Amino acid sequence: MSGAMRKSAPFRVLLDMDCVLADFEGNYLKCFREKFPNEPFVPLADRRHFYISDDYKKFEEQSPDILSKARSVYETPGFFGSQPPIEGALAAAKEISGLTNVEVFLCTSPLTKTPGVHHDIMEKLEWTEKHLGMDWVKRVIITKDKTMVHGNILIDDRPKIKGVLKPLPFKHILFTASHNRHLDLRATTAAERLDNWTDGSWQTLVEKYMKLM
Ligand SMILES: Cc1cn([C@H]2C[C@H](O)[C@@H](COP(=O)(O)O)O2)c(=O)[nH]c1=O
Ligand SMILES: [Mg+2]
């Protein structure tokens, strides 16, 4: 095939799941308050750290087992599968994947802290099948190290993406979540923010990076 006929490499968009497509934060607070109605809780407006336990440490004196209780909420089977989609996320994911010469993969980390707690992996696949369909299940990449995944941009709410590859092999776009809203971008690995899936700003952002690559 001559150079003129060769198709350019697809632009690859990696979409995180928790807090980007699925409402982890809202679901967490709802489940925590249902399970522990008499415990103190952190409202979304007061979230400051990526790890929920870091925000619940302040209650340890009044409630000594608060951290294990806080962890037990997302470690309970059913939690990941029951997350509602974030507003506009599913439509945006489908639209992005419909763009010419664009490929979308879902890129999400598993729970790895507690032995025997791995149901989240199955639930992430089930969530994808339920909300996006079977075609998307084969696009799910579950990895603790997202730097090992090839992509042009990663849309992710985690402030710092860390892994074996440095510098990051993709542009990190910080998806705004209650836990990262207060952060200056300089305290993150991200090039810029995406605040939501509803105001059309994702289109401008994707077009911009497609032109740059
Ligand atoms: C908030 C929070 C999350 N986790 C776990 C839950 C998921 O398995 C991942 C999130 O991964 P992502 O791909 O970066 O969205 O982290 C946790 O263990 N503790 C927490 O407080
Ligand atoms: Mg996330």
Coordinates of N, CA and C and ligand atoms in Angstrom, one line a residue:
M1 N 0.9 -1.2 0.0 CA 0.0 0.0 0.0 C 0.9 1.2 0.0
S2 N 0.6 2.2 -0.9 CA 1.4 3.4 -0.9 C 1.2 4.3 0.3
G3 N 2.1 5.2 0.6 CA 2.0 6.0 1.8 C 0.7 6.9 1.7
A4 N 0.4 7.3 0.5 CA -0.8 8.2 0.3 C -2.1 7.4 0.7
M5 N -2.1 6.1 0.4 CA -3.3 5.3 0.7 C -3.4 4.8 2.2
R6 N -2.2 4.9 2.9 CA -2.2 4.3 4.2 C -3.1 5.1 5.2
K7 N -3.9 4.4 5.9 CA -4.8 5.1 6.9 C -4.0 5.5 8.1
S8 N -4.3 6.7 8.6 CA -3.6 7.1 9.8 C -4.1 6.3 11.0
A9 N -3.2 6.2 12.0 CA -3.5 5.4 13.2 C -4.7 6.0 13.9
P10 N -5.6 5.2 14.4 CA -6.7 5.7 15.1 C -6.3 6.6 16.3
F11 N -7.2 7.5 16.6 CA -7.0 8.3 17.8 C -7.7 7.5 18.9
R12 N -6.9 7.2 20.0 CA -7.4 6.3 21.0 C -7.7 7.1 22.3
V13 N -9.0 7.0 22.7 CA -9.5 7.7 23.9 C -9.7 6.6 25.0
L14 N -9.0 6.8 26.1 CA -9.2 5.9 27.3 C -10.1 6.6 28.3
L15 N -11.2 5.9 28.6 CA -12.1 6.5 29.6 C -12.1 5.7 30.9
D16 N -11.8 6.3 32.0 CA -11.9 5.7 33.3 C -13.4 5.4 33.6
M17 N -13.6 4.5 34.5 CA -15.1 4.2 34.8 C -15.5 4.9 36.1
D18 N -14.9 4.6 37.3 CA -15.4 5.1 38.5 C -15.2 6.7 38.6
C19 N -16.2 7.4 38.8 CA -16.2 8.9 38.8 C -16.1 9.6 37.5
V20 N -16.0 8.8 36.4 CA -16.0 9.4 35.0 C -17.3 8.9 34.3
L21 N -17.5 7.6 34.2 CA -18.7 7.1 33.6 C -19.8 6.8 34.7
A22 N -19.3 6.2 35.8 CA -20.1 5.7 36.9 C -20.0 6.6 38.1
D23 N -21.2 6.9 38.7 CA -21.2 7.9 39.9 C -20.8 7.2 41.2
F24 N -19.5 6.9 41.3 CA -18.9 6.3 42.5 C -19.2 7.1 43.7
E25 N -19.0 8.4 43.6 CA -19.1 9.3 44.8 C -20.5 9.4 45.3
G26 N -21.4 9.6 44.4 CA -22.8 9.7 44.9 C -23.3 8.4 45.4
N27 N -23.0 7.3 44.7 CA -23.4 6.0 45.2 C -22.8 5.6 46.5
Y28 N -21.5 6.0 46.7 CA -20.8 5.7 47.9 C -21.5 6.4 49.1
L29 N -21.8 7.7 49.0 CA -22.5 8.4 50.1 C -23.8 7.8 50.4
K30 N -24.6 7.5 49.4 CA -25.9 6.9 49.6 C -25.8 5.6 50.3
C31 N -24.9 4.7 49.9 CA -24.7 3.4 50.5 C -24.2 3.5 51.9
F32 N -23.2 4.4 52.1 CA -22.6 4.6 53.5 C -23.7 5.0 54.4
R33 N -24.6 6.0 54.0 CA -25.6 6.5 55.0 C -26.7 5.4 55.2
E34 N -27.0 4.6 54.2 CA -27.9 3.5 54.5 C -27.4 2.5 55.4
K35 N -26.1 2.1 55.2 CA -25.5 1.0 56.0 C -25.2 1.5 57.4
F36 N -24.7 2.8 57.5 CA -24.3 3.3 58.9 C -25.0 4.6 59.2
P37 N -26.4 4.5 59.4 CA -27.1 5.8 59.6 C -26.7 6.6 60.8
N38 N -26.0 5.9 61.8 CA -25.6 6.6 63.0 C -24.2 7.1 63.0
E39 N -23.5 6.9 61.9 CA -22.1 7.3 61.9 C -22.0 8.7 61.2
P40 N -20.9 9.4 61.5 CA -20.7 10.7 60.8 C -20.3 10.4 59.4
F41 N -20.5 11.3 58.5 CA -20.2 11.1 57.1 C -19.6 12.3 56.5
V42 N -19.0 12.2 55.4 CA -18.4 13.3 54.7 C -19.3 13.7 53.5
P43 N -20.0 14.8 53.5 CA -20.8 15.2 52.4 C -19.9 15.5 51.1
L44 N -20.5 15.4 50.0 CA -19.7 15.5 48.7 C -18.9 16.9 48.7
A45 N -19.6 17.9 49.2 CA -18.9 19.2 49.2 C -17.6 19.3 50.1
D46 N -17.5 18.3 51.0 CA -16.3 18.3 51.9 C -15.3 17.3 51.5
R47 N -15.5 16.6 50.4 CA -14.5 15.6 49.9 C -13.2 16.3 49.5
R48 N -12.1 15.8 49.9 CA -10.8 16.5 49.6 C -9.7 15.5 49.1
H49 N -9.9 14.2 49.4 CA -8.8 13.3 49.0 C -9.4 12.2 48.0
F50 N -8.5 11.7 47.2 CA -9.0 10.6 46.3 C -9.5 9.4 47.1
Y51 N -8.7 9.0 48.1 CA -9.1 7.8 48.9 C -10.1 8.3 50.0
I52 N -11.2 7.7 50.0 CA -12.3 8.0 50.9 C -11.8 7.9 52.3
S53 N -11.0 6.9 52.6 CA -10.5 6.7 54.0 C -9.7 7.9 54.5
D54 N -9.0 8.6 53.6 CA -8.3 9.8 54.0 C -9.2 10.9 54.5
D55 N -10.4 10.9 53.9 CA -11.4 11.9 54.4 C -12.1 11.5 55.6
Y56 N -12.2 10.2 55.9 CA -12.9 9.8 57.1 C -12.0 9.7 58.3
K57 N -10.7 9.9 58.1 CA -9.8 9.8 59.3 C -10.1 10.7 60.4
K58 N -10.7 11.9 60.0 CA -11.0 12.9 61.0 C -12.1 12.4 62.0
F59 N -12.8 11.3 61.7 CA -13.8 10.8 62.6 C -13.3 9.7 63.5
E60 N -12.0 9.3 63.4 CA -11.5 8.2 64.1 C -11.6 8.3 65.6
E61 N -11.5 9.5 66.2 CA -11.6 9.6 67.6 C -13.0 9.3 68.1
Q62 N -14.0 9.9 67.4 CA -15.4 9.6 67.9 C -15.9 8.2 67.4
S63 N -15.3 7.7 66.4 CA -15.8 6.4 65.9 C -14.6 5.5 65.5
P64 N -13.9 4.8 66.4 CA -12.7 4.1 66.2 C -12.6 3.2 65.0
D65 N -13.8 2.5 64.6 CA -13.7 1.6 63.5 C -14.3 2.2 62.2
I66 N -14.2 3.6 62.1 CA -14.8 4.2 61.0 C -14.1 3.9 59.7
L67 N -12.8 3.7 59.7 CA -12.1 3.4 58.5 C -12.5 2.1 57.9
S68 N -12.6 1.1 58.7 CA -13.0 -0.3 58.2 C -14.5 -0.2 57.7
K69 N -15.3 0.6 58.4 CA -16.7 0.7 58.0 C -16.7 1.5 56.6
A70 N -15.9 2.5 56.5 CA -15.9 3.3 55.3 C -15.4 2.4 54.1
R71 N -14.4 1.6 54.3 CA -14.0 0.7 53.2 C -15.0 -0.4 52.9
S72 N -15.7 -0.9 53.9 CA -16.6 -2.0 53.7 C -17.7 -1.6 52.7
V73 N -18.0 -0.3 52.6 CA -19.1 0.1 51.7 C -18.8 -0.3 50.2
Y74 N -17.6 0.1 49.7 CA -17.3 -0.3 48.3 C -16.7 -1.7 48.2
E75 N -16.4 -2.3 49.3 CA -16.0 -3.7 49.3 C -17.2 -4.7 49.3
T76 N -18.4 -4.2 49.5 CA -19.5 -5.0 49.6 C -20.0 -5.4 48.2
P77 N -20.2 -6.7 47.9 CA -20.6 -7.1 46.6 C -21.9 -6.4 46.2
G78 N -21.9 -5.9 45.0 CA -23.1 -5.2 44.5 C -22.8 -3.7 44.4
F79 N -21.8 -3.2 45.1 CA -21.6 -1.8 45.1 C -21.2 -1.3 43.7
F80 N -20.3 -1.9 43.1 CA -19.8 -1.4 41.8 C -20.9 -1.6 40.7
G81 N -21.6 -2.7 40.7 CA -22.6 -2.9 39.7 C -23.8 -2.0 39.9
S82 N -24.0 -1.4 41.1 CA -25.2 -0.6 41.3 C -24.9 0.9 41.1
Q83 N -23.8 1.3 40.6 CA -23.5 2.7 40.4 C -24.3 3.3 39.3
P84 N -25.0 4.4 39.5 CA -25.7 5.0 38.4 C -24.7 5.6 37.4
P85 N -25.0 5.7 36.1 CA -24.1 6.4 35.2 C -24.1 7.9 35.5
I86 N -23.0 8.5 35.3 CA -22.9 10.0 35.4 C -23.7 10.6 34.3
E87 N -24.4 11.7 34.6 CA -25.2 12.4 33.5 C -24.4 12.7 32.2
G88 N -25.0 12.2 31.2 CA -24.4 12.5 29.8 C -23.2 11.6 29.4
A89 N -22.7 10.8 30.4 CA -21.5 10.0 30.1 C -21.7 8.9 29.1
L90 N -22.8 8.2 29.2 CA -23.0 7.1 28.2 C -23.2 7.6 26.8
A91 N -23.9 8.7 26.7 CA -24.2 9.3 25.3 C -22.9 9.8 24.8
A92 N -22.1 10.4 25.6 CA -20.8 11.0 25.2 C -19.8 9.8 24.7
A93 N -19.8 8.8 25.5 CA -18.9 7.7 25.2 C -19.3 7.1 23.8
K94 N -20.6 6.9 23.6 CA -21.0 6.4 22.3 C -20.7 7.3 21.2
E95 N -20.9 8.6 21.5 CA -20.6 9.6 20.4 C -19.1 9.6 20.1
I96 N -18.3 9.6 21.1 CA -16.8 9.6 20.8 C -16.5 8.4 20.0
S97 N -17.0 7.2 20.4 CA -16.6 6.0 19.6 C -17.2 6.0 18.2
G98 N -18.2 6.9 18.0 CA -18.7 6.9 16.6 C -17.9 7.9 15.7
L99 N -17.0 8.7 16.3 CA -16.2 9.6 15.5 C -15.3 8.9 14.5
T100 N -15.1 9.4 13.4 CA -14.2 8.8 12.4 C -12.8 8.6 12.9
N101 N -12.3 7.4 12.7 CA -10.9 7.1 13.1 C -10.6 7.3 14.6
V102 N -11.6 7.1 15.4 CA -11.4 7.2 16.9 C -11.8 5.8 17.5
E103 N -11.0 5.4 18.4 CA -11.3 4.2 19.2 C -11.4 4.5 20.7
V104 N -12.4 3.9 21.3 CA -12.6 4.2 22.8 C -12.4 2.9 23.5
F105 N -11.6 3.0 24.6 CA -11.5 1.8 25.5 C -11.8 2.3 26.9
L106 N -12.4 1.5 27.7 CA -12.6 1.8 29.1 C -11.4 1.3 29.9
C107 N -10.9 2.1 30.8 CA -9.6 1.8 31.5 C -9.8 2.0 32.9
T108 N -9.9 1.0 33.7 CA -10.3 1.1 35.1 C -9.4 0.2 36.0
S109 N -9.2 0.7 37.2 CA -8.4 -0.1 38.2 C -9.3 -1.0 39.1
P110 N -8.8 -2.1 39.4 CA -9.5 -3.0 40.4 C -9.2 -2.7 41.8
L111 N -10.0 -3.2 42.7 CA -9.7 -3.2 44.1 C -8.5 -4.2 44.3
T112 N -7.5 -3.8 45.1 CA -6.4 -4.7 45.4 C -5.9 -4.8 46.8
K113 N -6.7 -4.1 47.7 CA -6.2 -4.0 49.1 C -6.6 -5.2 50.0
T114 N -7.8 -5.8 49.7 CA -8.3 -6.8 50.7 C -8.3 -8.2 50.0
P115 N -7.6 -9.1 50.6 CA -7.6 -10.5 50.1 C -9.1 -11.0 49.9
G116 N -9.3 -11.6 48.8 CA -10.6 -12.2 48.6 C -11.7 -11.3 48.0
V117 N -11.4 -10.0 48.0 CA -12.3 -9.0 47.5 C -12.0 -8.7 46.0
H118 N -12.6 -9.4 45.1 CA -12.4 -9.2 43.7 C -13.6 -9.1 42.8
H119 N -14.8 -9.1 43.5 CA -16.1 -9.1 42.8 C -16.2 -7.8 41.9
D120 N -15.5 -6.8 42.3 CA -15.6 -5.5 41.5 C -15.3 -5.7 40.1
I121 N -14.3 -6.6 39.8 CA -13.9 -6.9 38.4 C -15.1 -7.4 37.6
M122 N -15.8 -8.4 38.1 CA -16.9 -8.9 37.4 C -18.0 -7.9 37.3
E123 N -18.2 -7.1 38.3 CA -19.3 -6.1 38.3 C -19.0 -4.9 37.3
K124 N -17.7 -4.6 37.1 CA -17.4 -3.6 36.1 C -17.7 -4.1 34.7
L125 N -17.5 -5.4 34.5 CA -17.9 -5.9 33.2 C -19.5 -6.0 33.0
E126 N -20.1 -6.4 34.1 CA -21.6 -6.4 34.1 C -22.2 -5.0 33.9
W127 N -21.6 -4.0 34.6 CA -22.0 -2.6 34.5 C -21.9 -2.2 33.0
T128 N -20.8 -2.5 32.4 CA -20.6 -2.1 31.0 C -21.6 -2.8 30.1
E129 N -21.8 -4.0 30.3 CA -22.8 -4.8 29.5 C -24.2 -4.1 29.7
K130 N -24.6 -3.8 30.9 CA -25.9 -3.3 31.2 C -26.1 -1.9 30.6
H131 N -25.1 -1.0 30.8 CA -25.3 0.4 30.4 C -24.8 0.7 29.0
L132 N -23.8 -0.1 28.4 CA -23.3 0.3 27.1 C -23.5 -0.9 26.1
G133 N -23.7 -2.1 26.6 CA -23.9 -3.2 25.7 C -22.7 -4.1 25.5
M134 N -22.9 -5.3 25.0 CA -21.9 -6.3 24.9 C -20.7 -5.9 24.1
D135 N -20.9 -5.1 23.0 CA -19.8 -4.6 22.2 C -18.7 -3.9 23.0
W136 N -19.2 -3.3 24.1 CA -18.3 -2.5 24.9 C -17.5 -3.4 25.9
V137 N -18.0 -4.5 26.2 CA -17.4 -5.4 27.2 C -16.0 -5.7 26.7
K138 N -15.8 -5.9 25.4 CA -14.5 -6.3 24.9 C -13.5 -5.1 24.9
R139 N -14.0 -3.9 25.2 CA -13.2 -2.7 25.2 C -12.8 -2.3 26.6
V140 N -13.1 -3.2 27.6 CA -12.8 -2.9 29.0 C -11.4 -3.4 29.3
I141 N -10.5 -2.5 29.8 CA -9.2 -2.8 30.2 C -9.1 -2.6 31.7
I142 N -8.9 -3.7 32.5 CA -8.8 -3.6 34.0 C -7.4 -3.7 34.4
T143 N -6.8 -2.6 34.9 CA -5.4 -2.7 35.2 C -5.0 -1.7 36.4
K144 N -4.1 -2.1 37.2 CA -3.7 -1.2 38.3 C -2.7 -0.1 37.7
D145 N -2.1 -0.5 36.5 CA -1.1 0.5 36.0 C -1.6 1.0 34.6
K146 N -2.3 2.1 34.6 CA -2.8 2.6 33.3 C -1.7 3.1 32.4
T147 N -0.5 3.4 32.9 CA 0.6 3.8 32.0 C 1.0 2.7 31.0
M148 N 0.6 1.5 31.3 CA 0.9 0.4 30.4 C -0.1 0.3 29.2
V149 N -1.1 1.2 29.2 CA -2.1 1.1 28.2 C -1.9 2.1 27.1
H150 N -1.9 1.7 25.9 CA -1.7 2.7 24.8 C -2.9 3.5 24.5
G151 N -2.7 4.8 24.5 CA -3.9 5.7 24.2 C -3.3 7.1 23.9
N152 N -4.1 7.9 23.3 CA -3.7 9.3 23.1 C -4.1 10.2 24.3
I153 N -5.4 10.0 24.8 CA -5.8 10.7 26.0 C -6.5 9.8 27.0
L154 N -6.3 10.0 28.2 CA -7.0 9.3 29.3 C -7.8 10.3 30.1
I155 N -9.1 10.1 30.1 CA -10.0 11.0 30.9 C -10.2 10.3 32.2
D156 N -9.7 10.9 33.3 CA -9.7 10.1 34.6 C -9.8 11.2 35.7
D157 N -10.5 10.8 36.8 CA -10.7 11.7 37.9 C -9.5 11.6 38.9
R158 N -8.7 10.6 38.8 CA -7.6 10.5 39.7 C -6.5 11.6 39.5
P159 N -6.2 12.4 40.5 CA -5.3 13.5 40.3 C -4.0 13.2 39.7
K160 N -3.4 12.1 40.3 CA -2.0 11.7 39.8 C -2.1 10.3 39.2
I161 N -1.8 10.2 37.9 CA -1.7 8.9 37.3 C -0.3 8.4 37.4
K162 N -0.1 7.3 38.1 CA 1.2 6.8 38.3 C 1.4 5.4 37.8
G163 N 2.6 5.0 37.4 CA 2.8 3.7 36.9 C 4.3 3.6 36.5
V164 N 4.6 2.5 35.8 CA 6.0 2.3 35.4 C 6.5 3.2 34.3
L165 N 5.6 3.7 33.5 CA 6.0 4.5 32.4 C 6.0 6.0 32.8
K166 N 7.1 6.6 32.7 CA 7.2 8.1 33.0 C 8.0 8.7 31.8
P167 N 7.7 9.8 31.2 CA 6.4 10.5 31.4 C 5.2 9.7 31.0
L168 N 4.0 10.1 31.3 CA 2.8 9.4 30.9 C 2.8 9.3 29.4
P169 N 2.4 8.1 28.9 CA 2.3 7.9 27.5 C 1.1 8.4 26.8
F170 N 0.3 9.1 27.6 CA -0.9 9.8 27.0 C -1.1 11.1 27.7
K171 N -2.0 11.9 27.2 CA -2.4 13.2 27.9 C -3.5 12.8 28.9
H172 N -3.2 13.2 30.1 CA -4.2 13.0 31.2 C -5.2 14.2 31.2
I173 N -6.4 13.9 31.1 CA -7.5 14.9 31.3 C -8.2 14.7 32.6
L174 N -8.1 15.6 33.5 CA -8.7 15.4 34.8 C -10.2 15.6 34.7
F175 N -11.0 14.5 35.0 CA -12.4 14.7 35.0 C -12.8 15.2 36.4
T176 N -13.5 16.3 36.5 CA -13.8 16.9 37.8 C -14.8 16.0 38.6
A177 N -14.3 15.8 39.8 CA -15.2 15.0 40.8 C -15.1 15.8 42.1
S178 N -16.0 15.4 43.0 CA -16.1 16.2 44.3 C -14.7 16.1 45.0
H179 N -14.0 15.0 44.9 CA -12.7 14.9 45.6 C -11.6 15.7 45.0
N180 N -11.7 16.1 43.7 CA -10.6 16.8 43.1 C -10.9 18.2 42.7
R181 N -12.1 18.7 43.0 CA -12.6 20.0 42.5 C -11.7 21.1 43.0
H182 N -11.1 21.0 44.2 CA -10.4 22.1 44.8 C -8.9 22.1 44.3
L183 N -8.5 21.1 43.6 CA -7.0 21.0 43.2 C -6.6 22.0 42.1
D184 N -5.5 22.5 42.3 CA -4.8 23.3 41.2 C -4.2 22.2 40.3
L185 N -4.4 22.4 39.0 CA -3.9 21.4 38.0 C -2.4 21.1 38.2
R186 N -1.7 22.1 38.7 CA -0.2 21.9 38.9 C 0.1 20.8 39.9
A187 N -0.9 20.5 40.8 CA -0.8 19.4 41.8 C -1.2 18.0 41.2
T188 N -1.4 18.0 39.9 CA -1.9 16.8 39.3 C -1.0 16.4 38.1
T189 N -1.3 15.3 37.5 CA -0.5 14.9 36.2 C -1.3 15.4 35.0
A190 N -2.4 16.1 35.2 CA -3.3 16.4 34.1 C -2.9 17.6 33.3
A191 N -3.2 17.6 32.0 CA -3.0 18.8 31.1 C -4.1 19.8 31.3
E192 N -5.3 19.3 31.5 CA -6.5 20.2 31.7 C -7.6 19.4 32.3
R193 N -8.7 20.1 32.5 CA -9.9 19.5 33.1 C -11.0 19.3 32.1
L194 N -11.8 18.3 32.4 CA -13.1 18.2 31.8 C -14.1 18.2 32.9
D195 N -15.0 19.1 33.0 CA -15.9 19.3 34.2 C -17.1 18.4 34.1
N196 N -17.6 18.1 33.0 CA -18.9 17.3 32.9 C -19.0 16.7 31.4
W197 N -20.1 15.9 31.3 CA -20.3 15.4 29.9 C -21.5 16.1 29.3
T198 N -22.0 17.2 29.9 CA -23.3 17.7 29.4 C -23.2 19.0 28.7
D199 N -22.1 19.8 28.9 CA -22.1 21.1 28.3 C -21.5 21.2 26.9
G200 N -21.1 20.0 26.4 CA -20.5 20.0 25.0 C -19.0 20.3 25.0
S201 N -18.4 20.5 26.2 CA -17.0 20.9 26.2 C -16.1 19.6 25.8
W202 N -16.6 18.4 26.0 CA -15.8 17.2 25.6 C -15.6 17.2 24.1
Q203 N -16.5 17.7 23.3 CA -16.3 17.7 21.9 C -15.1 18.6 21.5
T204 N -15.1 19.8 22.0 CA -14.0 20.7 21.8 C -12.7 20.1 22.2
L205 N -12.7 19.5 23.4 CA -11.5 18.9 23.9 C -11.0 17.7 23.0
V206 N -11.9 16.8 22.6 CA -11.4 15.7 21.8 C -10.9 16.2 20.4
E207 N -11.7 17.1 19.9 CA -11.2 17.7 18.5 C -9.8 18.3 18.7
K208 N -9.6 19.0 19.8 CA -8.3 19.7 20.0 C -7.2 18.7 20.0
Y209 N -7.3 17.6 20.8 CA -6.3 16.6 20.9 C -6.1 15.8 19.6
M210 N -7.2 15.6 18.9 CA -7.1 14.9 17.6 C -6.2 15.6 16.7
K211 N -6.4 17.0 16.7 CA -5.6 17.8 15.8 C -4.1 17.8 16.2
L212 N -3.9 17.8 17.5 CA -2.5 17.8 18.0 C -1.7 16.6 17.8
M213 N -2.4 15.4 17.7 CA -1.7 14.1 17.7 C -1.2 13.8 16.2
Ligands
LIG1 C1 -12.3 6.2 46.1 C2 -11.6 4.9 46.3 C3 -11.5 4.1 45.3 N1 -10.9 2.9 45.5 C4 -10.7 2.0 44.3 C5 -12.1 1.6 43.7 C6 -11.7 1.3 42.3 O1 -11.4 -0.1 42.3 C7 -10.5 2.1 42.1 C8 -10.8 3.4 41.3 O2 -10.1 3.3 40.2 P1 -10.0 4.3 39.0 O3 -9.7 3.4 37.9 O4 -8.9 5.2 39.4 O5 -11.3 5.0 38.9 O6 -10.0 2.5 43.3 C9 -10.4 2.5 46.7 O7 -9.8 1.4 46.8 N2 -10.5 3.4 47.7 C10 -11.1 4.6 47.6 O8 -11.3 5.3 48.6
MG2 MG -11.9 7.0 38.6

